[in-house]
Structure formats: structure tokens, C-alpha cells
PDB file of N, CA and C in Angstrom:
ATOM      1  N   MET A   1     154.654  13.649 192.454  1.00 77.00           N
ATOM      2  CA  MET A   1     154.118  13.679 190.966  1.00 77.00           C
ATOM      3  C   MET A   1     152.691  14.935 192.002  1.00 77.00           C
ATOM      4  N   SER A   2     152.696  15.281 190.475  1.00 87.00           N
ATOM      5  CA  SER A   2     150.829  15.852 190.434  1.00 87.00           C
ATOM      6  C   SER A   2     149.857  15.764 189.700  1.00 87.00           C
ATOM      7  N   ASP A   3     148.795  15.652 189.561  1.00 89.00           N
ATOM      8  CA  ASP A   3     147.335  15.135 189.402  1.00 89.00           C
ATOM      9  C   ASP A   3     147.267  15.126 188.351  1.00 89.00           C
ATOM     10  N   LEU A   4     148.156  15.856 187.072  1.00 91.00           N
ATOM     11  CA  LEU A   4     147.985  15.938 186.452  1.00 91.00           C
ATOM     12  C   LEU A   4     149.119  14.874 185.518  1.00 91.00           C
ATOM     13  N   ASP A   5     149.958  14.287 185.956  1.00 93.00           N
ATOM     14  CA  ASP A   5     150.937  13.390 185.502  1.00 93.00           C
ATOM     15  C   ASP A   5     150.373  12.227 185.757  1.00 93.00           C
ATOM     16  N   ASN A   6     149.852  11.894 187.082  1.00 93.00           N
ATOM     17  CA  ASN A   6     149.170  10.470 187.685  1.00 93.00           C
ATOM     18  C   ASN A   6     148.133  10.251 186.566  1.00 93.00           C
ATOM     19  N   ALA A   7     147.714  11.664 186.579  1.00 95.00           N
ATOM     20  CA  ALA A   7     145.914  11.122 184.960  1.00 95.00           C
ATOM     21  C   ALA A   7     146.700  10.651 183.940  1.00 95.00           C
ATOM     22  N   SER A   8     147.546  11.848 183.399  1.00 96.00           N
ATOM     23  CA  SER A   8     148.519  11.195 181.863  1.00 96.00           C
ATOM     24  C   SER A   8     148.661  10.088 182.205  1.00 96.00           C
ATOM     25  N   LYS A   9     149.508   9.244 183.439  1.00 96.00           N
ATOM     26  CA  LYS A   9     149.728   7.829 183.854  1.00 96.00           C
ATOM     27  C   LYS A   9     148.979   7.345 182.758  1.00 96.00           C
ATOM     28  N   VAL A  10     148.019   7.267 184.424  1.00 96.00           N
ATOM     29  CA  VAL A  10     147.021   6.079 184.472  1.00 96.00           C
ATOM     30  C   VAL A  10     146.082   6.278 182.836  1.00 96.00           C
ATOM     31  N   LEU A  11     145.976   7.622 182.046  1.00 97.00           N
ATOM     32  CA  LEU A  11     144.853   6.557 180.433  1.00 97.00           C
ATOM     33  C   LEU A  11     145.796   6.113 179.451  1.00 97.00           C
ATOM     34  N   ASP A  12     146.987   6.574 179.932  1.00 98.00           N
ATOM     35  CA  ASP A  12     148.118   5.916 178.527  1.00 98.00           C
ATOM     36  C   ASP A  12     148.623   4.374 179.343  1.00 98.00           C
ATOM     37  N   ALA A  13     148.087   4.062 180.558  1.00 97.00           N
ATOM     38  CA  ALA A  13     147.713   2.448 181.310  1.00 97.00           C
ATOM     39  C   ALA A  13     146.441   2.113 180.536  1.00 97.00           C
ATOM     40  N   LEU A  14     145.367   3.039 180.701  1.00 97.00           N
ATOM     41  CA  LEU A  14     143.978   1.761 181.103  1.00 97.00           C
ATOM     42  C   LEU A  14     144.124   2.224 179.249  1.00 97.00           C
ATOM     43  N   LYS A  15     144.903   2.585 177.787  1.00 98.00           N
ATOM     44  CA  LYS A  15     144.240   2.879 176.597  1.00 98.00           C
ATOM     45  C   LYS A  15     145.918   1.590 176.632  1.00 98.00           C
ATOM     46  N   ALA A  16     146.189   1.711 177.217  1.00 98.00           N
ATOM     47  CA  ALA A  16     147.538   0.356 175.987  1.00 98.00           C
ATOM     48  C   ALA A  16     146.589  -1.375 176.867  1.00 98.00           C
ATOM     49  N   ALA A  17     146.534  -1.164 178.055  1.00 98.00           N
ATOM     50  CA  ALA A  17     145.848  -2.435 178.868  1.00 98.00           C
ATOM     51  C   ALA A  17     144.388  -2.842 177.659  1.00 98.00           C
ATOM     52  N   GLU A  18     143.401  -1.901 177.384  1.00 97.00           N
ATOM     53  CA  GLU A  18     142.162  -2.562 176.746  1.00 97.00           C
ATOM     54  C   GLU A  18     142.062  -3.648 176.026  1.00 97.00           C
ATOM     55  N   PRO A  19     143.339  -3.470 174.559  1.00 97.00           N
ATOM     56  CA  PRO A  19     143.151  -4.314 173.717  1.00 97.00           C
ATOM     57  C   PRO A  19     144.197  -5.169 174.373  1.00 97.00           C
ATOM     58  N   GLU A  20     144.584  -5.972 175.852  1.00 97.00           N
ATOM     59  CA  GLU A  20     145.338  -7.332 175.502  1.00 97.00           C
ATOM     60  C   GLU A  20     144.112  -7.598 176.509  1.00 97.00           C
ATOM     61  N   PRO A  21     144.430  -9.315 176.437  1.00 96.00           N
ATOM     62  CA  PRO A  21     143.651  -9.826 177.241  1.00 96.00           C
ATOM     63  C   PRO A  21     143.733 -10.424 178.630  1.00 96.00           C
ATOM     64  N   PRO A  22     142.242 -10.228 179.018  1.00 96.00           N
ATOM     65  CA  PRO A  22     141.711 -10.121 180.181  1.00 96.00           C
ATOM     66  C   PRO A  22     143.474 -10.193 181.922  1.00 96.00           C
ATOM     67  N   GLN A  23     143.662 -12.062 181.156  1.00 96.00           N
ATOM     68  CA  GLN A  23     145.578 -11.774 182.282  1.00 96.00           C
ATOM     69  C   GLN A  23     146.612 -11.040 182.080  1.00 96.00           C
ATOM     70  N   THR A  24     146.716  -9.997 181.278  1.00 97.00           N
ATOM     71  CA  THR A  24     147.377  -9.099 181.096  1.00 97.00           C
ATOM     72  C   THR A  24     147.206  -8.308 180.940  1.00 97.00           C
ATOM     73  N   ALA A  25     145.459  -7.751 181.079  1.00 97.00           N
ATOM     74  CA  ALA A  25     145.036  -6.487 181.103  1.00 97.00           C
ATOM     75  C   ALA A  25     145.142  -6.030 183.011  1.00 97.00           C
ATOM     76  N   LEU A  26     144.516  -7.075 183.350  1.00 97.00           N
ATOM     77  CA  LEU A  26     144.556  -6.816 185.071  1.00 97.00           C
ATOM     78  C   LEU A  26     145.664  -6.585 186.156  1.00 97.00           C
ATOM     79  N   PRO A  27     146.465  -7.069 185.519  1.00 97.00           N
ATOM     80  CA  PRO A  27     148.128  -6.148 186.424  1.00 97.00           C
ATOM     81  C   PRO A  27     148.554  -5.151 185.888  1.00 97.00           C
ATOM     82  N   MET A  28     148.079  -4.988 185.085  1.00 96.00           N
ATOM     83  CA  MET A  28     148.452  -3.976 184.554  1.00 96.00           C
ATOM     84  C   MET A  28     147.129  -2.431 184.720  1.00 96.00           C
ATOM     85  N   LEU A  29     145.392  -2.828 185.035  1.00 96.00           N
ATOM     86  CA  LEU A  29     144.898  -2.278 185.629  1.00 96.00           C
ATOM     87  C   LEU A  29     145.977  -1.968 187.975  1.00 96.00           C
ATOM     88  N   ASN A  30     145.612  -3.283 188.269  1.00 94.00           N
ATOM     89  CA  ASN A  30     145.608  -3.436 189.699  1.00 94.00           C
ATOM     90  C   ASN A  30     147.308  -2.359 189.565  1.00 94.00           C
ATOM     91  N   SER A  31     147.961  -1.913 188.825  1.00 93.00           N
ATOM     92  CA  SER A  31     148.595  -1.651 189.338  1.00 93.00           C
ATOM     93  C   SER A  31     148.806   0.530 188.929  1.00 93.00           C
ATOM     94  N   LEU A  32     147.784   0.673 188.870  1.00 92.00           N
ATOM     95  CA  LEU A  32     147.394   1.880 188.905  1.00 92.00           C
ATOM     96  C   LEU A  32     146.325   2.605 189.912  1.00 92.00           C
ATOM     97  N   ALA A  33     146.483   1.351 191.083  1.00 87.00           N
ATOM     98  CA  ALA A  33     145.479   1.925 192.503  1.00 87.00           C
ATOM     99  C   ALA A  33     146.963   2.823 193.122  1.00 87.00           C
ATOM    100  N   LYS A  34     148.564   3.300 193.862  1.00 88.00           N
ATOM    101  CA  LYS A  34     148.585   4.016 193.566  1.00 88.00           C
ATOM    102  C   LYS A  34     148.929   4.977 192.517  1.00 88.00           C
ATOM    103  N   LEU A  35     148.789   5.234 192.036  1.00 89.00           N
ATOM    104  CA  LEU A  35     148.651   6.236 191.326  1.00 89.00           C
ATOM    105  C   LEU A  35     147.110   6.982 191.644  1.00 89.00           C
ATOM    106  N   VAL A  36     146.298   6.597 191.070  1.00 87.00           N
ATOM    107  CA  VAL A  36     144.841   7.152 191.832  1.00 87.00           C
ATOM    108  C   VAL A  36     144.703   7.738 192.902  1.00 87.00           C
ATOM    109  N   GLN A  37     146.156   7.764 193.487  1.00 82.00           N
ATOM    110  CA  GLN A  37     145.581   8.241 195.458  1.00 82.00           C
ATOM    111  C   GLN A  37     145.536   9.354 195.074  1.00 82.00           C
ATOM    112  N   GLY A  38     145.563  10.612 195.458  1.00 74.00           N
ATOM    113  CA  GLY A  38     145.643  11.912 195.364  1.00 74.00           C
ATOM    114  C   GLY A  38     145.654  13.146 196.698  1.00 74.00           C
ATOM    115  N   ASP A  39     145.771  14.626 195.977  1.00 76.00           N
ATOM    116  CA  ASP A  39     146.337  15.533 196.754  1.00 76.00           C
ATOM    117  C   ASP A  39     145.587  15.990 196.841  1.00 76.00           C
ATOM    118  N   PRO A  40     145.573  15.451 198.681  1.00 79.00           N
ATOM    119  CA  PRO A  40     143.822  15.999 199.337  1.00 79.00           C
ATOM    120  C   PRO A  40     143.636  17.343 199.392  1.00 79.00           C
ATOM    121  N   ASP A  41     144.894  18.502 199.077  1.00 84.00           N
ATOM    122  CA  ASP A  41     144.489  19.481 199.045  1.00 84.00           C
ATOM    123  C   ASP A  41     143.702  20.192 197.733  1.00 84.00           C
ATOM    124  N   GLN A  42     143.873  19.396 196.504  1.00 88.00           N
ATOM    125  CA  GLN A  42     143.275  19.766 195.246  1.00 88.00           C
ATOM    126  C   GLN A  42     142.129  20.232 195.441  1.00 88.00           C
ATOM    127  N   PRO A  43     141.612  20.981 194.654  1.00 93.00           N
ATOM    128  CA  PRO A  43     139.797  21.486 194.584  1.00 93.00           C
ATOM    129  C   PRO A  43     139.057  19.608 194.766  1.00 93.00           C
ATOM    130  N   ILE A  44     137.501  20.141 195.310  1.00 94.00           N
ATOM    131  CA  ILE A  44     137.193  18.504 194.959  1.00 94.00           C
ATOM    132  C   ILE A  44     136.687  19.034 194.138  1.00 94.00           C
ATOM    133  N   GLU A  45     136.333  19.787 192.845  1.00 95.00           N
ATOM    134  CA  GLU A  45     135.886  19.137 192.030  1.00 95.00           C
ATOM    135  C   GLU A  45     136.859  17.241 190.740  1.00 95.00           C
ATOM    136  N   VAL A  46     138.221  17.830 191.695  1.00 94.00           N
ATOM    137  CA  VAL A  46     139.776  17.323 190.881  1.00 94.00           C
ATOM    138  C   VAL A  46     139.374  15.594 192.309  1.00 94.00           C
ATOM    139  N   GLN A  47     139.237  15.815 193.612  1.00 93.00           N
ATOM    140  CA  GLN A  47     139.183  15.033 193.559  1.00 93.00           C
ATOM    141  C   GLN A  47     138.430  13.863 193.665  1.00 93.00           C
ATOM    142  N   GLU A  48     136.775  14.681 192.839  1.00 95.00           N
ATOM    143  CA  GLU A  48     135.496  14.312 192.899  1.00 95.00           C
ATOM    144  C   GLU A  48     136.416  13.538 191.165  1.00 95.00           C
ATOM    145  N   ALA A  49     136.775  13.617 190.425  1.00 96.00           N
ATOM    146  CA  ALA A  49     137.097  13.248 189.230  1.00 96.00           C
ATOM    147  C   ALA A  49     137.918  11.780 189.351  1.00 96.00           C
ATOM    148  N   ARG A  50     139.082  12.001 189.961  1.00 95.00           N
ATOM    149  CA  ARG A  50     140.015  11.200 190.459  1.00 95.00           C
ATOM    150  C   ARG A  50     138.411  10.129 191.358  1.00 95.00           C
ATOM    151  N   ALA A  51     138.050  10.320 191.858  1.00 94.00           N
ATOM    152  CA  ALA A  51     137.249   8.723 192.682  1.00 94.00           C
ATOM    153  C   ALA A  51     136.794   8.512 191.415  1.00 94.00           C
ATOM    154  N   ASP A  52     136.043   9.437 190.808  1.00 97.00           N
ATOM    155  CA  ASP A  52     134.881   8.605 190.074  1.00 97.00           C
ATOM    156  C   ASP A  52     135.723   7.258 188.487  1.00 97.00           C
ATOM    157  N   ALA A  53     137.147   8.296 188.649  1.00 96.00           N
ATOM    158  CA  ALA A  53     137.811   7.240 187.392  1.00 96.00           C
ATOM    159  C   ALA A  53     138.535   5.921 188.457  1.00 96.00           C
ATOM    160  N   PHE A  54     138.601   6.024 189.614  1.00 95.00           N
ATOM    161  CA  PHE A  54     139.069   4.541 189.984  1.00 95.00           C
ATOM    162  C   PHE A  54     138.355   3.975 190.250  1.00 95.00           C
ATOM    163  N   MET A  55     136.693   4.528 190.368  1.00 96.00           N
ATOM    164  CA  MET A  55     135.587   3.500 190.532  1.00 96.00           C
ATOM    165  C   MET A  55     135.478   2.914 188.912  1.00 96.00           C
ATOM    166  N   ALA A  56     135.435   3.284 188.200  1.00 97.00           N
ATOM    167  CA  ALA A  56     135.436   2.523 186.123  1.00 97.00           C
ATOM    168  C   ALA A  56     136.977   1.761 186.775  1.00 97.00           C
ATOM    169  N   ILE A  57     137.761   2.502 186.635  1.00 97.00           N
ATOM    170  CA  ILE A  57     138.772   1.656 186.675  1.00 97.00           C
ATOM    171  C   ILE A  57     138.555   0.452 187.431  1.00 97.00           C
ATOM    172  N   CYS A  58     138.294   0.352 188.349  1.00 96.00           N
ATOM    173  CA  CYS A  58     137.841  -1.057 189.264  1.00 96.00           C
ATOM    174  C   CYS A  58     136.124  -1.751 188.573  1.00 96.00           C
ATOM    175  N   GLU A  59     135.967  -1.185 187.914  1.00 98.00           N
ATOM    176  CA  GLU A  59     135.422  -2.142 187.459  1.00 98.00           C
ATOM    177  C   GLU A  59     135.681  -2.926 186.234  1.00 98.00           C
ATOM    178  N   VAL A  60     136.054  -2.255 185.352  1.00 98.00           N
ATOM    179  CA  VAL A  60     136.490  -3.353 184.411  1.00 98.00           C
ATOM    180  C   VAL A  60     137.629  -4.167 185.183  1.00 98.00           C
ATOM    181  N   GLY A  61     138.653  -3.804 185.939  1.00 97.00           N
ATOM    182  CA  GLY A  61     139.098  -4.627 186.971  1.00 97.00           C
ATOM    183  C   GLY A  61     138.521  -5.804 187.289  1.00 97.00           C
ATOM    184  N   LYS A  62     137.427  -5.813 187.576  1.00 98.00           N
ATOM    185  CA  LYS A  62     135.936  -6.450 188.702  1.00 98.00           C
ATOM    186  C   LYS A  62     135.076  -7.726 187.522  1.00 98.00           C
ATOM    187  N   ALA A  63     135.667  -7.465 186.076  1.00 98.00           N
ATOM    188  CA  ALA A  63     134.568  -7.736 185.680  1.00 98.00           C
ATOM    189  C   ALA A  63     136.025  -8.266 184.775  1.00 98.00           C
ATOM    190  N   LEU A  64     136.945  -7.383 184.133  1.00 97.00           N
ATOM    191  CA  LEU A  64     138.246  -8.857 184.375  1.00 97.00           C
ATOM    192  C   LEU A  64     138.537 -10.057 184.987  1.00 97.00           C
ATOM    193  N   HIS A  65     138.434  -9.700 185.900  1.00 96.00           N
ATOM    194  CA  HIS A  65     139.116 -10.457 187.397  1.00 96.00           C
ATOM    195  C   HIS A  65     138.086 -11.750 186.985  1.00 96.00           C
ATOM    196  N   ARG A  66     136.133 -10.516 187.198  1.00 97.00           N
ATOM    197  CA  ARG A  66     135.130 -12.498 186.575  1.00 97.00           C
ATOM    198  C   ARG A  66     134.811 -13.587 185.273  1.00 97.00           C
ATOM    199  N   LYS A  67     135.910 -12.891 184.628  1.00 96.00           N
ATOM    200  CA  LYS A  67     135.946 -12.967 183.027  1.00 96.00           C
ATOM    201  C   LYS A  67     134.894 -12.758 182.818  1.00 96.00           C
ATOM    202  N   GLN A  68     133.976 -11.244 182.949  1.00 97.00           N
ATOM    203  CA  GLN A  68     133.195 -10.896 181.988  1.00 97.00           C
ATOM    204  C   GLN A  68     132.889 -10.175 180.864  1.00 97.00           C
ATOM    205  N   PRO A  69     132.366  -9.968 180.131  1.00 97.00           N
ATOM    206  CA  PRO A  69     132.412  -8.976 179.042  1.00 97.00           C
ATOM    207  C   PRO A  69     132.482  -7.447 179.292  1.00 97.00           C
ATOM    208  N   THR A  70     134.091  -7.152 178.743  1.00 97.00           N
ATOM    209  CA  THR A  70     134.455  -5.759 179.259  1.00 97.00           C
ATOM    210  C   THR A  70     134.247  -4.315 178.344  1.00 97.00           C
ATOM    211  N   ASP A  71     133.415  -4.568 177.147  1.00 95.00           N
ATOM    212  CA  ASP A  71     133.501  -3.573 176.208  1.00 95.00           C
ATOM    213  C   ASP A  71     133.286  -2.855 176.082  1.00 95.00           C
ATOM    214  N   GLN A  72     131.705  -2.642 177.329  1.00 97.00           N
ATOM    215  CA  GLN A  72     131.194  -1.135 177.220  1.00 97.00           C
ATOM    216  C   GLN A  72     131.430  -0.131 178.604  1.00 97.00           C
ATOM    217  N   LEU A  73     133.196  -1.067 179.300  1.00 98.00           N
ATOM    218  CA  LEU A  73     133.299  -0.776 180.388  1.00 98.00           C
ATOM    219  C   LEU A  73     135.022   0.124 180.172  1.00 98.00           C
ATOM    220  N   TRP A  74     135.117   0.387 179.274  1.00 98.00           N
ATOM    221  CA  TRP A  74     136.518   0.728 178.841  1.00 98.00           C
ATOM    222  C   TRP A  74     136.172   2.160 178.076  1.00 98.00           C
ATOM    223  N   GLY A  75     135.107   2.741 177.943  1.00 98.00           N
ATOM    224  CA  GLY A  75     134.332   3.738 177.732  1.00 98.00           C
ATOM    225  C   GLY A  75     134.529   4.647 178.325  1.00 98.00           C
ATOM    226  N   PRO A  76     133.719   4.508 179.475  1.00 98.00           N
ATOM    227  CA  PRO A  76     133.496   5.191 180.732  1.00 98.00           C
ATOM    228  C   PRO A  76     134.771   5.641 181.283  1.00 98.00           C
ATOM    229  N   ALA A  77     135.219   4.248 181.661  1.00 98.00           N
ATOM    230  CA  ALA A  77     136.720   4.493 182.436  1.00 98.00           C
ATOM    231  C   ALA A  77     137.678   4.843 181.064  1.00 98.00           C
ATOM    232  N   ILE A  78     137.803   5.466 179.786  1.00 98.00           N
ATOM    233  CA  ILE A  78     138.930   6.019 179.675  1.00 98.00           C
ATOM    234  C   ILE A  78     138.170   7.523 179.773  1.00 98.00           C
ATOM    235  N   ASP A  79     136.931   7.754 179.692  1.00 98.00           N
ATOM    236  CA  ASP A  79     136.231   9.073 179.478  1.00 98.00           C
ATOM    237  C   ASP A  79     136.402   9.619 180.686  1.00 98.00           C
ATOM    238  N   ALA A  80     136.761   9.276 182.104  1.00 98.00           N
ATOM    239  CA  ALA A  80     136.771   9.208 183.443  1.00 98.00           C
ATOM    240  C   ALA A  80     137.787   9.822 184.029  1.00 98.00           C
ATOM    241  N   VAL A  81     138.965   9.251 183.204  1.00 97.00           N
ATOM    242  CA  VAL A  81     140.450   9.668 183.763  1.00 97.00           C
ATOM    243  C   VAL A  81     140.194  10.859 182.696  1.00 97.00           C
ATOM    244  N   GLU A  82     140.113  11.113 181.327  1.00 98.00           N
ATOM    245  CA  GLU A  82     140.216  11.829 181.100  1.00 98.00           C
ATOM    246  C   GLU A  82     139.702  13.118 181.385  1.00 98.00           C
ATOM    247  N   LYS A  83     138.095  13.645 182.182  1.00 98.00           N
ATOM    248  CA  LYS A  83     137.368  14.312 182.574  1.00 98.00           C
ATOM    249  C   LYS A  83     139.081  14.225 184.122  1.00 98.00           C
ATOM    250  N   TRP A  84     139.274  13.549 184.798  1.00 96.00           N
ATOM    251  CA  TRP A  84     140.387  14.217 185.845  1.00 96.00           C
ATOM    252  C   TRP A  84     141.307  14.527 185.512  1.00 96.00           C
ATOM    253  N   LYS A  85     141.634  13.914 184.228  1.00 96.00           N
ATOM    254  CA  LYS A  85     142.982  14.489 183.442  1.00 96.00           C
ATOM    255  C   LYS A  85     142.977  16.387 183.169  1.00 96.00           C
ATOM    256  N   SER A  86     141.453  16.560 182.609  1.00 97.00           N
ATOM    257  CA  SER A  86     140.989  17.872 182.776  1.00 97.00           C
ATOM    258  C   SER A  86     140.960  18.990 183.386  1.00 97.00           C
ATOM    259  N   LEU A  87     140.434  18.570 184.516  1.00 96.00           N
ATOM    260  CA  LEU A  87     140.347  19.388 185.351  1.00 96.00           C
ATOM    261  C   LEU A  87     141.999  19.556 186.343  1.00 96.00           C
ATOM    262  N   ALA A  88     142.844  18.333 186.075  1.00 91.00           N
ATOM    263  CA  ALA A  88     143.809  18.336 187.576  1.00 91.00           C
ATOM    264  C   ALA A  88     144.674  19.606 186.559  1.00 91.00           C
ATOM    265  N   ARG A  89     144.151  20.246 185.178  1.00 80.00           N
ATOM    266  CA  ARG A  89     145.432  21.153 184.852  1.00 80.00           C
ATOM    267  C   ARG A  89     145.384  22.270 185.752  1.00 80.00           C
TER     268      ARG A  89
END
């Protein structure tokens, strides 16, 4: 599967998880880890964008796990995945 396919799936899942309660959203985010593993042959810009997306998703997951507010975290995570997706084209 290509980086573009993976980024699209991650973006869809992230948007689907956002309105869900933490106990539902957290497993949805945990399932994304395998999709964020990328092709090392991609340009460095794509690799960096993928890594940024992964870290942003991890921040949301960490906050959900700790039952902390996530309102300020979803937007940056979605933005990071959208950037990854745009570079993966």
C-alpha cells in the first residue's frame, strides 16, 4: 500500500475517532500505528511529514489514555496527516 493510501486511511480514521468518547477513540488511534509505518525510499519530506503525523496522533492518544482534554490536539493531528497526504501524492 502506498503512503498516499495509508495517509488517506489514517485521516479518515482520525476524523472518525474525534467525536467518539475516549474509550472508543483510543483503540481506533492505536490501530493506526501499522499504517503510519512508511516506505524508507520516500523523499525525506514525506518521511518527516509522516513522522510528524505519527507524533501528533501519539499526543492525542496519550491525552485520551490519561483522560486529559484533547480539544486542542485533534486539529494539529489532522493538519499533520493532511500535510503528509499532500506530500505523498
